[in-house]
Short mmCIF file of C-alpha atoms in Angstrom, two decimals:
data_model
loop_
_atom_site.label_atom_id
_atom_site.label_comp_id
_atom_site.label_asym_id
_atom_site.label_seq_id
_atom_site.Cartn_x
_atom_site.Cartn_y
_atom_site.Cartn_z
CA GLY A 1 95.40 139.36 -15.40
CA SER A 2 95.12 142.42 -16.63
CA VAL A 3 97.45 144.13 -18.92
CA PRO A 4 99.44 147.78 -17.64
CA PRO A 5 98.75 150.38 -18.74
CA ALA A 6 100.80 152.01 -20.70
CA ALA A 7 100.88 148.73 -22.67
CA ALA A 8 96.69 148.84 -22.87
CA ALA A 9 97.31 152.23 -24.10
CA ALA A 10 98.85 151.38 -26.60
CA ALA A 11 97.23 148.26 -28.02
CA ALA A 12 94.17 150.01 -28.19
CA GLY A 13 95.53 153.12 -30.01
CA THR A 14 96.64 150.67 -32.64
CA ASP A 15 93.20 148.82 -33.04
CA ALA A 16 91.60 152.63 -33.22
CA ARG A 17 93.35 153.66 -35.71
CA SER A 18 94.10 150.44 -37.82
CA THR A 19 90.65 149.05 -38.12
CA THR A 20 89.44 153.06 -39.26
CA GLN A 21 91.82 152.86 -41.82
CA LEU A 22 89.97 150.06 -43.81
CA PRO A 23 90.26 150.68 -47.57
CA SER A 24 88.80 153.51 -48.71
CA ASP A 25 86.35 151.53 -51.12
CA ILE A 26 84.86 150.12 -48.37
CA GLY A 27 84.22 153.04 -47.00
CA ALA A 28 82.84 154.83 -50.11
CA ALA A 29 81.08 151.91 -50.53
CA ALA A 30 77.50 153.22 -50.92
CA GLY A 31 74.27 150.76 -51.28
CA GLY A 32 74.71 147.21 -51.14
CA GLY A 33 78.28 147.95 -49.93
CA ALA A 34 81.18 145.77 -51.15
CA VAL A 35 81.80 142.26 -50.84
CA PHE A 36 85.43 142.52 -48.02
CA ASP A 37 87.52 139.82 -46.45
CA VAL A 38 87.62 140.06 -42.77
CA SER A 39 89.82 137.78 -42.07
CA ASP A 40 93.02 139.13 -44.00
CA ALA A 41 91.67 142.95 -42.38
CA ALA A 42 91.40 140.70 -38.97
CA LYS A 43 95.12 139.43 -39.14
CA ARG A 44 96.68 142.74 -40.28
CA ILE A 45 94.98 144.43 -37.77
CA THR A 46 96.30 141.99 -35.23
CA SER A 47 99.75 141.59 -36.15
CA ASP A 48 100.03 145.59 -35.92
CA VAL A 49 98.44 145.54 -32.43
CA MET A 50 101.30 142.33 -31.70
CA GLY A 51 104.16 144.45 -33.70
CA GLN A 52 102.97 147.25 -30.96
CA MET A 53 103.00 145.81 -28.13
CA LEU A 54 106.15 143.20 -28.88
CA PHE A 55 108.34 145.02 -30.56
CA GLY A 56 106.86 148.78 -29.63
CA GLU A 57 107.21 149.14 -33.44
CA ASP A 58 104.68 149.61 -36.69
CA LEU A 59 104.04 146.46 -38.90
CA GLN A 60 102.22 148.14 -41.31
CA GLY A 61 100.00 145.58 -41.81
CA THR A 62 97.27 147.84 -42.28
CA GLN A 63 98.42 149.93 -44.96
CA TRP A 64 97.39 146.93 -47.44
CA LYS A 65 100.27 146.45 -48.23
CA PRO A 66 102.24 142.70 -48.83
CA SER A 67 102.83 141.51 -45.64
CA GLU A 68 105.96 138.68 -46.06
CA TYR A 69 105.18 137.53 -42.49
CA LEU A 70 101.33 137.02 -43.33
CA GLU A 71 102.24 135.23 -46.26
CA LEU A 72 105.06 132.39 -44.61
CA PHE A 73 102.74 132.55 -41.66
CA TYR A 74 99.73 129.95 -42.70
CA PRO A 75 102.48 127.39 -44.37
CA VAL A 76 104.15 127.08 -41.52
CA LEU A 77 100.96 126.90 -38.78
CA ARG A 78 100.01 124.13 -41.51
CA ALA A 79 103.75 122.15 -41.86
CA GLN A 80 103.19 122.31 -37.74
CA GLY A 81 99.42 120.78 -38.17
CA GLU A 82 100.80 117.88 -40.22
CA LEU A 83 104.16 117.35 -37.74
CA ILE A 84 101.76 116.37 -34.82
CA ASN A 85 100.07 114.15 -36.76
CA ASN A 86 103.40 112.69 -38.01
CA PRO A 87 106.70 114.35 -37.27
CA PHE A 88 108.80 112.88 -40.11
CA HIS A 89 106.67 115.00 -42.60
CA LEU A 90 109.28 117.40 -43.26
CA TRP A 91 111.23 114.63 -44.68
CA GLN A 92 109.13 113.66 -47.55
CA LEU A 93 110.99 116.00 -50.18
CA TRP A 94 109.21 114.32 -52.60
CA ARG A 95 105.64 116.30 -51.48
CA ARG A 96 105.36 119.82 -53.44
CA ASP A 97 103.74 121.35 -49.95
CA VAL A 98 106.58 120.19 -48.00
CA ARG A 99 108.66 121.57 -50.08
CA LEU A 100 106.90 125.28 -50.12
CA GLN A 101 107.00 124.36 -46.32
CA ARG A 102 109.77 123.70 -45.87
CA GLY A 103 110.84 126.90 -47.70
CA CYS A 104 108.56 128.90 -45.65
CA LEU A 105 109.65 127.53 -42.26
CA ALA A 106 113.54 128.89 -43.40
CA LYS A 107 112.41 132.32 -44.32
CA HIS A 108 110.31 132.80 -41.05
CA ASN A 109 113.57 131.63 -39.31
CA ASP A 110 115.40 134.63 -41.48
CA ILE A 111 112.83 137.16 -40.21
CA MET A 112 113.01 135.86 -36.46
CA ASP A 113 116.53 136.17 -36.58
CA ARG A 114 116.69 140.15 -38.31
CA LYS A 115 114.48 140.55 -35.17
CA MET A 116 116.88 139.58 -33.00
CA ASP A 117 119.31 141.55 -34.59
CA ARG A 118 117.00 144.88 -34.05
CA LEU A 119 116.38 144.02 -29.78
CA MET A 120 119.80 143.29 -29.06
CA ALA A 121 121.00 146.45 -30.65
CA GLN A 122 118.11 149.04 -29.82
CA PRO A 123 116.67 147.86 -27.10
CA PRO A 124 111.99 148.30 -27.26
CA PRO A 125 110.32 150.72 -24.56
CA ASP A 126 109.86 149.09 -21.33
CA TYR A 127 105.27 148.44 -21.72
CA THR A 128 106.36 145.33 -24.66
CA ILE A 129 106.94 142.11 -24.22
CA ALA A 130 110.28 141.59 -25.80
CA ALA A 131 111.66 144.34 -23.03
CA HIS A 132 110.34 142.03 -20.49
CA LEU A 133 111.71 138.77 -21.83
CA LEU A 134 115.04 140.89 -22.03
CA LYS A 135 115.09 141.08 -18.29
CA ALA A 136 114.20 138.07 -17.72
CA ARG A 137 116.22 135.33 -15.52
CA VAL A 138 116.65 131.57 -15.78
CA ASP A 139 118.84 130.25 -12.73
CA GLY A 140 120.34 133.55 -12.11
CA ARG A 141 120.78 133.58 -16.41
CA PRO A 142 119.23 135.69 -18.93
CA LEU A 143 117.63 134.04 -22.09
CA ASN A 144 120.35 133.25 -24.72
CA ARG A 145 119.54 134.33 -28.37
CA ASN A 146 117.81 130.87 -29.64
CA GLN A 147 115.04 131.16 -26.44
CA LEU A 148 114.70 134.76 -26.63
CA LYS A 149 113.68 134.44 -30.56
CA THR A 150 111.83 131.26 -29.55
CA GLU A 151 109.90 133.34 -27.03
CA VAL A 152 109.26 136.26 -29.00
CA ALA A 153 108.38 134.09 -32.30
CA ALA A 154 105.88 131.99 -30.35
CA PHE A 155 104.35 135.69 -28.61
CA MET A 156 103.98 136.62 -32.39
CA ALA A 157 102.28 133.38 -33.86
CA ALA A 158 100.17 132.81 -30.92
CA GLY A 159 98.84 136.73 -30.49
CA PHE A 160 97.94 137.88 -33.66
CA GLU A 161 96.79 134.19 -34.93
CA THR A 162 93.92 132.97 -32.78
CA THR A 163 92.75 136.65 -32.16
CA SER A 164 92.67 137.29 -35.95
CA HIS A 165 90.56 134.43 -35.66
CA ALA A 166 87.82 135.06 -33.18
CA ILE A 167 86.88 138.92 -34.31
CA THR A 168 86.90 137.11 -38.39
CA TRP A 169 84.17 134.09 -36.93
CA THR A 170 82.73 136.97 -34.33
CA LEU A 171 81.67 139.35 -36.91
CA ALA A 172 80.54 136.23 -39.50
CA ALA A 173 78.01 135.24 -36.65
CA LEU A 174 76.83 139.10 -36.45
CA ALA A 175 75.99 139.28 -40.27
CA ALA A 176 73.99 135.64 -40.23
CA HIS A 177 72.26 137.05 -36.85
CA GLN A 178 71.37 141.28 -38.32
CA ASP A 179 69.54 141.57 -34.82
CA ILE A 180 72.38 140.67 -32.45
CA GLN A 181 74.10 142.57 -34.82
CA GLN A 182 71.77 145.59 -34.06
CA GLN A 183 71.08 145.38 -30.37
CA LEU A 184 75.19 145.32 -30.21
CA VAL A 185 75.45 148.24 -31.99
CA ASP A 186 72.53 149.99 -29.84
CA GLU A 187 74.54 149.19 -27.03
CA LEU A 188 77.43 150.85 -28.09
CA ALA A 189 75.63 153.75 -29.27
CA SER A 190 73.94 154.20 -25.74
CA LEU A 191 77.81 154.48 -24.87
CA GLY A 192 78.44 157.17 -27.21
CA LEU A 193 80.61 154.51 -29.66
CA ALA A 194 78.00 154.30 -32.48
CA ALA A 195 75.24 156.03 -34.44
CA ALA A 196 72.36 155.47 -32.32
CA GLY A 197 69.07 154.14 -34.06
CA ALA A 198 68.30 151.48 -36.73
CA GLY A 199 69.15 153.52 -39.13
CA GLY A 200 71.55 155.94 -37.65
CA SER A 201 74.48 157.53 -39.50
CA ALA A 202 76.93 159.51 -37.88
CA ASP A 203 80.08 161.39 -39.59
CA SER A 204 83.14 158.33 -38.15
CA SER A 205 84.61 162.06 -36.86
CA GLN A 206 82.03 162.01 -33.86
CA LEU A 207 82.70 159.45 -32.75
CA ARG A 208 84.50 158.15 -30.01
CA ASP A 209 87.01 156.06 -29.73
CA ILE A 210 86.62 152.96 -26.85
CA ASP A 211 88.54 153.17 -23.71
CA GLN A 212 88.66 151.12 -20.62
CA SER A 213 86.55 152.25 -18.99
CA ASP A 214 84.01 151.32 -21.40
CA PHE A 215 84.28 147.30 -20.97
CA SER A 216 82.24 146.76 -17.68
CA ARG A 217 79.38 148.54 -19.64
CA LEU A 218 79.06 146.84 -22.50
CA PRO A 219 77.75 143.57 -21.37
CA LEU A 220 76.00 142.44 -24.69
CA MET A 221 79.75 142.82 -26.57
CA SER A 222 81.17 140.57 -23.43
CA ALA A 223 78.17 137.54 -24.11
CA VAL A 224 78.54 138.10 -27.98
CA ILE A 225 82.47 137.38 -27.83
CA LYS A 226 82.05 134.66 -24.93
CA GLU A 227 79.19 132.74 -27.21
CA THR A 228 81.71 133.13 -30.64
CA LEU A 229 84.40 131.76 -28.76
CA ARG A 230 82.18 128.77 -27.57
CA LEU A 231 80.96 127.85 -30.90
CA CYS A 232 84.63 128.80 -32.97
CA PRO A 233 87.20 128.27 -30.59
CA PRO A 234 90.27 130.08 -32.42
CA ALA A 235 92.15 126.83 -30.55
CA PRO A 236 89.27 123.76 -30.75
CA TRP A 237 91.95 120.94 -29.98
CA GLY A 238 92.37 122.92 -26.56
CA GLY A 239 95.18 121.93 -24.04
CA THR A 240 96.46 118.61 -22.01
CA LYS A 241 96.59 118.25 -18.46
CA ARG A 242 97.89 116.49 -16.35
CA ALA A 243 95.69 114.37 -14.43
CA PRO A 244 96.67 114.61 -10.70
CA ALA A 245 94.84 111.38 -9.51
CA ASP A 246 93.60 108.14 -10.53
CA VAL A 247 90.02 109.63 -12.33
CA GLN A 248 87.31 106.73 -13.18
CA LEU A 249 85.82 108.58 -16.16
CA CYS A 250 83.22 107.06 -18.56
CA GLY A 251 84.21 103.56 -16.98
CA PHE A 252 87.70 103.64 -17.50
CA THR A 253 90.36 104.96 -15.20
CA VAL A 254 92.37 107.77 -16.07
CA LYS A 255 95.97 106.79 -13.79
CA LYS A 256 97.33 109.50 -12.35
CA GLY A 257 100.17 111.50 -14.31
CA THR A 258 98.37 110.46 -17.71
CA MET A 259 98.44 113.86 -20.31
CA VAL A 260 94.59 114.16 -21.16
CA MET A 261 93.54 116.65 -23.88
CA MET A 262 90.39 118.68 -23.80
CA PRO A 263 89.34 118.88 -27.38
CA LEU A 264 86.87 122.91 -26.97
CA LEU A 265 85.17 122.46 -29.54
CA PRO A 266 83.26 118.88 -28.85
CA LEU A 267 82.57 119.70 -25.04
CA SER A 268 81.15 123.36 -26.24
CA LEU A 269 78.85 122.06 -28.83
CA ALA A 270 77.34 118.78 -26.61
CA SER A 271 73.97 119.28 -25.54
CA ALA A 272 75.04 118.07 -21.94
CA ASN A 273 76.83 121.14 -21.35
CA TYR A 274 74.61 123.55 -22.70
CA GLY A 275 71.23 121.83 -23.68
CA PRO A 276 69.40 121.08 -26.08
CA ASP A 277 70.23 124.66 -27.95
CA ALA A 278 73.82 124.23 -27.72
CA MET A 279 73.95 124.62 -31.45
CA LEU A 280 72.11 128.09 -31.62
CA PHE A 281 74.13 131.45 -31.35
CA LYS A 282 72.70 132.79 -27.64
CA PRO A 283 74.54 135.00 -26.44
CA GLN A 284 72.36 135.71 -23.99
CA ARG A 285 72.99 132.02 -21.94
CA TRP A 286 75.60 134.30 -20.59
CA ALA A 287 73.80 137.07 -19.05
CA ALA A 288 73.53 136.97 -15.75
CA GLY A 289 71.07 134.41 -13.79
CA SER A 290 70.49 132.53 -17.27
CA THR A 291 70.93 128.31 -17.17
CA ALA A 292 72.25 126.00 -19.60
CA GLY A 293 68.87 125.11 -20.95
CA GLY A 294 69.16 122.00 -19.31
CA ALA A 295 65.55 121.05 -18.98
CA ALA A 296 64.16 123.38 -21.31
CA ASP A 297 60.86 123.02 -22.59
CA ALA A 298 61.64 120.62 -26.44
CA ALA A 299 58.90 122.91 -28.45
CA ASP A 300 60.59 126.18 -27.48
CA ASP A 301 63.79 125.19 -28.71
CA ALA A 302 62.23 123.54 -31.84
CA ALA A 303 60.56 126.82 -32.08
CA ALA A 304 64.00 128.75 -31.63
CA VAL A 305 65.69 126.85 -33.93
CA ARG A 306 63.11 127.67 -37.31
CA ASP A 307 63.15 130.96 -36.11
CA GLN A 308 66.85 131.12 -36.52
CA GLN A 309 66.80 129.31 -39.94
CA HIS A 310 64.42 131.14 -41.30
CA ALA A 311 66.46 134.24 -40.45
CA ALA A 312 69.22 132.36 -42.08
CA ALA A 313 67.35 132.06 -45.07
CA ALA A 314 67.07 136.43 -45.22
CA ALA A 315 70.68 136.75 -43.79
CA ALA A 316 68.56 138.24 -40.57
CA GLY A 317 69.17 136.22 -37.83
CA VAL A 318 66.99 136.03 -34.84
CA VAL A 319 67.93 134.36 -31.44
CA GLY A 320 66.15 131.82 -29.43
CA ALA A 321 64.16 132.11 -27.39
CA PRO A 322 65.10 131.46 -23.68
CA SER A 323 64.49 128.18 -22.61
CA LYS A 324 62.06 127.40 -19.27
CA GLY A 325 62.51 125.58 -16.70
CA GLY A 326 66.11 125.33 -16.50
CA SER A 327 68.24 125.68 -13.84
CA ILE A 328 71.76 124.50 -14.48
CA ALA A 329 74.58 127.75 -15.54
CA ALA A 330 76.01 127.25 -18.56
CA PRO A 331 79.43 125.90 -17.54
CA ASP A 332 82.25 128.45 -18.99
CA PRO A 333 84.14 127.26 -21.90
CA HIS A 334 87.49 127.66 -21.20
CA THR A 335 88.57 129.03 -24.63
CA PHE A 336 91.55 129.85 -22.75
CA MET A 337 91.83 126.75 -20.96
CA THR A 338 91.85 127.77 -17.15
CA GLY A 339 94.65 126.54 -14.20
CA PRO A 340 98.24 127.76 -13.44
CA ARG A 341 99.11 126.74 -18.08
CA ASP A 342 96.10 129.13 -18.77
CA CYS A 343 96.56 131.34 -21.93
CA ILE A 344 99.02 134.37 -20.62
CA GLY A 345 98.16 136.25 -23.73
CA GLN A 346 93.83 136.05 -22.94
CA ALA A 347 93.96 139.51 -20.79
CA LEU A 348 95.38 141.15 -24.74
CA ALA A 349 92.93 138.98 -26.46
CA LYS A 350 90.02 139.80 -24.61
CA LEU A 351 91.32 144.16 -25.06
CA GLU A 352 92.05 143.77 -28.78
CA LEU A 353 88.41 141.30 -29.04
CA GLN A 354 86.33 144.70 -27.59
CA VAL A 355 88.09 147.50 -29.31
CA VAL A 356 87.88 145.81 -32.78
CA LEU A 357 84.24 144.53 -33.09
CA ALA A 358 83.29 148.09 -31.26
CA THR A 359 85.24 149.98 -33.77
CA LEU A 360 84.15 148.23 -36.56
CA LEU A 361 80.74 147.79 -35.42
CA ALA A 362 80.32 151.52 -34.80
CA ARG A 363 81.38 152.32 -39.02
CA PHE A 364 80.33 148.99 -40.85
CA ARG A 365 76.97 147.04 -40.87
CA PHE A 366 78.21 143.66 -42.29
CA LEU A 367 76.28 141.20 -44.26
CA PRO A 368 76.85 137.27 -45.37
CA GLY A 369 79.43 137.59 -48.23
CA PRO A 370 77.98 134.59 -51.42
CA LYS A 371 79.36 132.00 -49.87
CA LEU A 372 78.07 132.54 -46.25
CA GLN A 373 74.65 133.13 -47.69
CA GLN A 374 75.36 129.36 -49.63
CA GLU A 375 75.57 127.71 -46.54
CA LEU A 376 73.21 129.63 -44.39
CA ASP A 377 70.49 128.88 -47.21
CA LEU A 378 71.59 124.98 -47.28
CA ALA A 379 71.21 124.76 -43.52
CA ALA A 380 68.08 126.22 -44.06
CA ALA A 381 66.58 124.18 -46.27
CA THR A 382 68.42 120.94 -44.36
CA GLY A 383 67.05 122.03 -40.68
CA LYS A 384 70.10 123.10 -39.37
CA PRO A 385 70.71 126.20 -37.92
CA PRO A 386 72.95 128.99 -38.45
CA VAL A 387 76.11 127.86 -36.72
CA ALA A 388 76.53 124.68 -39.07
CA ALA A 389 77.06 127.03 -42.35
CA LEU A 390 79.26 129.19 -39.66
CA HIS A 391 81.29 125.16 -39.38
CA ALA A 392 80.95 123.81 -43.15
CA LEU A 393 83.04 126.95 -43.96
CA ALA A 394 85.63 126.27 -41.07
CA GLY A 395 89.20 124.00 -41.61
CA VAL A 396 91.16 123.09 -38.63
CA HIS A 397 94.97 123.45 -38.83
CA VAL A 398 96.52 123.73 -35.42
CA THR A 399 94.12 126.80 -35.49
CA MET A 400 89.81 126.87 -36.52
CA GLN A 401 90.11 129.66 -39.17
CA PRO A 402 88.37 129.76 -43.08
CA GLU A 403 88.68 126.43 -44.52
CA ASP A 404 89.84 128.42 -47.95
CA GLY A 405 91.76 131.17 -45.70
CA GLU A 406 89.12 133.96 -46.28
CA MET A 407 85.70 135.14 -44.93
CA LEU A 408 83.96 137.15 -47.78
CA LEU A 409 81.30 139.88 -45.71
CA VAL A 410 79.31 141.90 -47.55
CA VAL A 411 80.83 145.24 -45.83
CA GLN A 412 77.91 148.65 -45.94
CA PRO A 413 79.23 152.06 -44.38
CA ARG A 414 77.31 153.38 -41.33
CA CYS A 415 79.20 156.63 -41.11
#
């Protein structure tokens, strides 16, 4: 599906405003730049977008003030992750983390109740998700308060959180692969969205904002996003599908009606799916006519790995050489799943990713921060590609996110 024009305009406008409101210390940073938590920035940007899309209101995330919702959300998410493995998790009251999570869940419920009060008192603009939910009917009846609150909470959480991680991992991947970052900036410059040239700089007021007509003219941007989502899927556990018939799988019979989980991360890293270069950050694998590299020349792939290892040590990545002789098209990683129960918000997520990344990359250069650089050096020393450094910093708590909650990158102003 696509995002309605009014909603797309609101989302794109919020993205553009939010991403150009980065703290003044970053804009003023000169020479070596400043270390900045792009994970926190991404969460604030995407929460602002969801505020507009869901309620038609400004949540002021990029005012860079403490956010009650963002501070509550991660203990809530960790509690949900624990409940998947242990339904009795929240009854372990002797544990301090459980008591904290219970308190955060109660506060989150209170926030959602206040949102419901405002929605009932003053209906939001017609383009918003909440407005559509208020008009929805189930068996001829509108959603009751609890149903509406559940839907709103789910849209808010799913809408901002996974997209923020996708932005974070994309910026980290580009920080570890400087040549691809520059190629992407050059692509933006060709449309007037960034200053031209490797050392190009311009007053940010001279750069135009991205609009929907640009999306189809940014093939590298689309490929970079798709490759990042393959290597660092925000929802690595994937989803579940009901087997429509008996299926023979690896010598086992999966009976009709069985619920089967599709774990995206191992599927996305499997050489059987993406060839021996599956662990390389290679956006060109998504170019028209490219292949999965299943019949690639081993020497070429080894050389590509060595290239990226050398690049990582210098914090200037080199994309791997294209595989030769491959004839199998790379399978879609299905980050948003597929079928009638695919991600309902994928059109908005893709719009956000392109707008935010285009706006940020046009104005800032991203380099590895201390932790990422340490992991890149370790990966190079142990014969691993730069993607291994990203995975070393990742944790999975329902979503794939930086384990310690932050992704510090060195940010240098381009304009």
